[in-house]
Amino acid sequence: MFFVRPQMKYISVVSALSFAAQSSNARPSTLDEQSLSYFQGFIKGSYVGFESLLALAGFYENDDVKNNLNSNEESFQVHANEKESQTHIKIAGLGLGRTGSTSLVMALEILGYVVIHDDEQAEETDVYSAYEDELFDDDRFHEILGLRGYNATFKTAGHEWVAAHPEVKGILTVRDDPDKYVDSWLVAAPFIDIMEQRPFKWMRTVEELMPELSYEYRHTTTGGDVENYLDRDVLRQKYIEYNKEVQDTIPSERLLTFNVKQGWEPLCEFLGHPDPPQGIPFPHVHTRSKLEGEMFFLRMVTWVWKLFEVILFVSFLIAMRKAKAVITKDKEE
């Protein structure tokens, strides 16, 4: 696993782009995707959809992860990194989806942190699966992530866990206002519906991650009102309540409420990096057009699969009809 030491204070623009491209299979390679046209963003998103398909099919799981998934519960192996790249969780991203979390992830990686986020979810499937099966608790879960080289996590640490661990800092990403959050989230929310359709629901990785995905997309965003996970009013109210709950739970000195539009300064100050990266713009990635491209590709996979099923069924009927005709002819002769 590629590891960059957290104490690194700045890197060149070329190094930043190279690191972003290599650090994970689907991480954006452009720091400012807002400058792209809608068409460019959509095409990029479609390619991300293709990479997501590979990830969900288990293409990025290494042999150690596959062995854990195929073994019994008692034989789970941590498969820790080399000693020099082992660490512990220092930063927890706590913002809801579509609040700038991917931009923040890339910013943290530029600062030298090793982050587990969406892309890594399909690479470390065994840990998520074992946690869901209650093989270990939150503390052990995050300890294992540290042993595998991650020192920043998104979507695994709740605000109560962060509050109980004084060595961990939380970052709550927010949008300009609740309605902008809802508008953006409603583009992403149907992802969970797509995962419940063929062929995705038959994929081992999807099956293992489905409890986590369902909780994220239907429970967290609604406060448990899972039937209304696409309801604007429910989403808006929960966004407000969730952010306040996080802010009330974690001591202010260990929590940064952060809008990615604020850029490097508040983030670097909070993390103790005295100098923001020189010459590197703060990442603004995963735009709406890109998300729509990704969702279109994933939906297209389900449409093509249905078409394949129809073609297969029709081919079967034709073959049966021809076989019946041959049998009838043989009998007549």
XYZ file of C-alpha atoms in Angstrom:
333
model
C 0.000 0.000 0.000
C 1.320 3.431 -0.959
C 1.957 5.429 2.187
C 2.776 9.122 2.577
C 4.027 10.276 5.942
C 1.552 12.572 7.742
C 4.247 15.087 8.719
C 4.814 16.072 5.065
C 3.816 19.748 4.877
C 3.623 20.398 1.157
C 4.206 18.784 -2.184
C 4.385 20.053 -5.718
C 1.351 20.377 -7.945
C 2.618 17.529 -10.118
C 3.143 15.311 -7.069
C -0.314 16.168 -5.763
C -1.981 15.164 -9.014
C 0.131 12.020 -9.261
C -0.698 11.033 -5.693
C -4.412 11.666 -6.261
C -4.343 9.470 -9.326
C -2.483 6.617 -7.621
C -3.933 6.710 -4.121
C -7.142 4.966 -5.074
C -8.655 3.479 -8.176
C -11.483 6.002 -8.601
C -10.151 9.115 -6.873
C -10.382 12.232 -9.086
C -7.206 13.174 -10.967
C -8.242 16.829 -11.399
C -8.281 19.080 -8.347
C -10.802 21.559 -9.781
C -13.585 19.650 -11.491
C -15.864 22.668 -11.201
C -13.985 24.176 -14.142
C -15.112 21.328 -16.398
C -18.111 21.670 -18.679
C -21.221 19.637 -17.916
C -20.393 17.236 -20.753
C -16.805 16.744 -19.547
C -17.997 16.125 -16.006
C -20.634 13.672 -17.217
C -18.090 11.693 -19.260
C -15.687 11.599 -16.309
C -18.530 10.395 -14.130
C -19.392 7.642 -16.594
C -15.819 6.387 -16.385
C -16.029 6.488 -12.581
C -19.189 4.409 -12.936
C -17.188 1.841 -14.902
C -14.517 1.757 -12.180
C -17.261 1.445 -9.555
C -18.603 -1.569 -11.435
C -15.174 -3.211 -11.281
C -14.840 -2.386 -7.580
C -18.286 -3.740 -6.741
C -17.471 -6.901 -8.669
C -14.521 -7.429 -6.306
C -11.846 -6.537 -8.860
C -9.866 -4.381 -6.384
C -9.985 -6.793 -3.452
C -6.588 -8.374 -2.892
C -6.067 -12.046 -2.058
C -5.873 -11.391 1.694
C -9.291 -9.726 1.663
C -10.778 -12.520 -0.445
C -9.340 -15.148 1.905
C -10.933 -13.439 4.903
C -14.281 -13.273 3.120
C -14.090 -16.958 2.240
C -12.943 -18.169 5.659
C -14.974 -18.784 8.777
C -15.451 -16.036 11.351
C -12.904 -17.375 13.845
C -10.045 -17.286 11.337
C -10.193 -13.572 10.420
C -6.679 -12.264 9.745
C -5.745 -8.590 10.252
C -3.061 -8.564 7.516
C -1.339 -5.507 8.950
C 0.977 -3.366 6.843
C 4.716 -3.247 7.354
C 5.635 -1.792 10.748
C 6.728 1.580 9.353
C 3.336 2.230 7.732
C 1.176 1.123 10.662
C -0.576 3.998 12.369
C -3.838 4.875 14.132
C -6.909 6.922 13.303
C -6.264 10.622 13.858
C -8.980 12.267 11.744
C -12.637 11.327 11.284
C -14.791 12.851 8.561
C -18.291 13.238 9.966
C -20.221 15.118 7.283
C -23.172 13.562 5.502
C -22.780 12.539 1.872
C -22.628 15.262 -0.784
C -21.256 17.868 1.626
C -17.782 18.046 0.085
C -16.345 14.931 1.692
C -14.477 13.758 -1.425
C -12.865 17.187 -1.804
C -11.818 17.018 1.835
C -10.454 13.497 1.358
C -8.198 14.693 -1.447
C -7.091 17.681 0.627
C -6.125 15.389 3.486
C -4.214 13.125 1.116
C -2.297 16.127 -0.211
C -1.407 16.949 3.395
C -0.084 13.421 3.797
C -2.920 11.502 5.424
C -3.963 8.040 4.259
C -7.743 8.053 4.033
C -10.369 5.340 3.857
C -13.442 6.592 2.002
C -15.845 5.384 -0.709
C -13.199 3.917 -3.006
C -11.520 1.933 -0.240
C -14.842 0.554 0.974
C -14.774 -1.951 -1.874
C -11.095 -2.751 -1.228
C -11.341 -3.452 2.522
C -14.598 -5.385 2.285
C -13.488 -8.011 4.775
C -13.188 -5.498 7.635
C -16.636 -4.051 6.981
C -18.124 -7.529 6.714
C -16.484 -8.748 9.930
C -17.619 -5.622 11.778
C -21.169 -6.131 10.537
C -20.985 -9.726 11.799
C -19.930 -8.316 15.196
C -16.542 -10.021 15.219
C -15.166 -6.883 16.838
C -16.316 -3.510 18.179
C -15.703 0.050 16.986
C -12.351 0.333 18.735
C -10.962 -2.859 17.215
C -12.420 -1.929 13.821
C -10.512 1.355 13.757
C -7.417 -0.259 15.228
C -7.361 -2.648 12.260
C -7.743 0.260 9.839
C -4.715 1.847 11.488
C -2.721 -1.361 11.213
C -3.534 -1.388 7.504
C -2.084 2.096 7.134
C -5.091 4.414 7.400
C -4.948 7.405 9.731
C -8.060 9.222 8.532
C -11.505 7.696 8.092
C -14.826 8.681 6.599
C -18.157 6.928 7.196
C -16.856 4.498 9.801
C -16.551 6.654 12.931
C -19.690 8.057 14.525
C -19.564 11.306 16.475
C -20.015 9.428 19.764
C -16.905 7.371 19.023
C -14.915 10.501 18.182
C -16.124 12.225 21.352
C -14.911 9.259 23.416
C -11.417 9.317 21.859
C -9.506 12.504 22.709
C -6.707 11.552 20.309
C -9.106 11.840 17.342
C -10.214 15.065 15.670
C -13.505 15.330 13.784
C -14.297 17.343 10.664
C -17.940 18.076 9.923
C -18.365 19.098 6.292
C -21.393 21.260 5.547
C -23.066 22.916 2.562
C -24.036 26.589 2.214
C -27.573 25.754 3.295
C -29.742 22.656 3.866
C -31.570 22.945 0.544
C -28.348 22.742 -1.448
C -27.472 19.610 0.472
C -30.868 18.048 -0.284
C -30.673 18.956 -3.994
C -27.299 17.259 -4.286
C -28.102 14.246 -2.112
C -31.219 13.387 -4.097
C -29.002 12.773 -7.130
C -26.913 10.274 -5.160
C -29.616 8.610 -3.056
C -30.964 6.260 -5.794
C -27.582 4.488 -5.724
C -28.922 2.168 -3.045
C -31.861 1.225 -5.273
C -29.474 0.391 -8.107
C -27.473 -1.859 -5.785
C -30.636 -3.845 -5.044
C -31.149 -4.630 -8.724
C -29.593 -7.305 -10.914
C -26.715 -7.868 -11.510
C -25.372 -5.809 -8.583
C -27.325 -7.620 -5.881
C -25.666 -10.875 -6.957
C -22.139 -9.501 -6.499
C -20.309 -10.734 -3.408
C -18.834 -7.327 -2.574
C -22.237 -5.642 -2.788
C -23.762 -8.353 -0.634
C -21.107 -7.853 2.049
C -21.379 -4.046 1.990
C -25.160 -3.797 1.671
C -25.893 -3.412 5.419
C -23.411 -0.516 5.610
C -24.698 1.059 2.386
C -28.335 0.720 3.398
C -27.630 2.329 6.762
C -25.771 5.213 5.142
C -28.311 5.912 2.412
C -31.559 5.275 4.258
C -30.972 5.497 7.987
C -28.306 8.129 8.659
C -29.844 10.668 6.306
C -33.338 10.296 7.773
C -32.711 9.583 11.446
C -34.216 6.130 11.029
C -37.231 7.154 8.942
C -36.072 4.777 6.220
C -39.317 4.776 4.239
C -38.827 8.485 3.510
C -35.204 8.400 2.378
C -36.131 10.417 -0.738
C -38.385 12.927 1.035
C -37.027 16.486 0.822
C -38.513 17.669 4.105
C -37.236 14.662 6.037
C -33.746 14.984 4.543
C -33.620 18.722 5.200
C -34.677 18.417 8.829
C -32.309 15.540 9.564
C -29.395 17.432 8.019
C -29.987 20.287 10.449
C -30.491 17.974 13.425
C -27.508 15.781 12.580
C -25.072 18.690 12.279
C -26.250 20.145 15.594
C -25.948 16.753 17.281
C -22.349 16.383 16.103
C -21.498 19.912 17.227
C -23.086 19.328 20.634
C -21.341 15.986 21.167
C -17.706 16.698 20.299
C -15.705 19.348 22.186
C -15.202 22.420 20.006
C -11.403 22.199 20.203
C -11.562 18.774 18.501
C -14.209 19.565 15.903
C -13.957 21.640 12.735
C -17.208 22.580 11.029
C -15.954 23.053 7.518
C -17.277 24.244 4.162
C -14.816 23.295 1.420
C -15.232 26.802 -0.015
C -13.179 28.004 2.971
C -10.089 26.403 1.479
C -6.788 25.475 3.092
C -6.359 27.927 5.968
C -8.971 26.759 8.510
C -8.217 23.113 7.725
C -4.435 23.479 8.099
C -4.824 25.519 11.276
C -7.114 22.889 12.799
C -4.751 20.045 11.891
C -1.629 21.870 13.050
C -0.143 22.367 9.590
C 1.260 25.898 9.841
C 1.733 26.394 6.103
C -1.006 25.609 3.549
C 0.321 23.782 0.467
C 1.991 26.291 -1.830
C 0.658 26.562 -5.366
C -1.944 23.819 -4.940
C -5.603 24.837 -5.167
C -7.968 23.330 -2.643
C -9.732 20.383 -4.305
C -13.269 20.906 -5.582
C -14.312 17.570 -7.020
C -17.206 15.174 -7.595
C -19.495 17.755 -9.153
C -23.155 17.139 -9.834
C -22.533 16.525 -13.539
C -19.926 13.912 -12.673
C -22.263 12.230 -10.202
C -25.036 12.159 -12.799
C -22.632 10.501 -15.257
C -21.696 7.860 -12.700
C -25.332 7.144 -11.842
C -26.255 6.943 -15.534
C -23.580 4.313 -16.156
C -24.663 2.201 -13.189
C -28.310 2.405 -14.254
C -27.262 1.451 -17.781
C -25.663 -1.711 -16.401
C -29.041 -2.755 -14.962
C -30.791 -1.936 -18.267
C -28.265 -3.912 -20.313
C -28.579 -6.825 -17.902
C -32.360 -6.867 -18.312
C -31.910 -6.786 -22.078
C -29.435 -9.665 -21.793
C -31.987 -11.651 -19.781
C -34.653 -11.040 -22.434
C -32.269 -12.073 -25.219
C -31.261 -15.174 -23.262
C -34.908 -16.098 -22.656
C -35.880 -15.574 -26.288
C -32.858 -17.580 -27.425
C -33.924 -20.382 -25.103
C -37.440 -20.369 -26.549
C -36.094 -20.431 -30.100
C -33.741 -23.300 -29.242
C -36.589 -25.248 -27.625
C -38.796 -24.654 -30.640
C -36.088 -25.871 -33.001
C -35.427 -28.904 -30.806
C -39.141 -29.722 -30.779
C -39.261 -29.420 -34.571
C -36.315 -31.822 -34.931
C -37.915 -34.335 -32.559
C -41.229 -34.129 -34.421
C -39.475 -34.620 -37.758
C -37.581 -37.646 -36.456
C -40.813 -39.202 -35.241
C -42.492 -38.651 -38.603
C -39.614 -40.352 -40.365
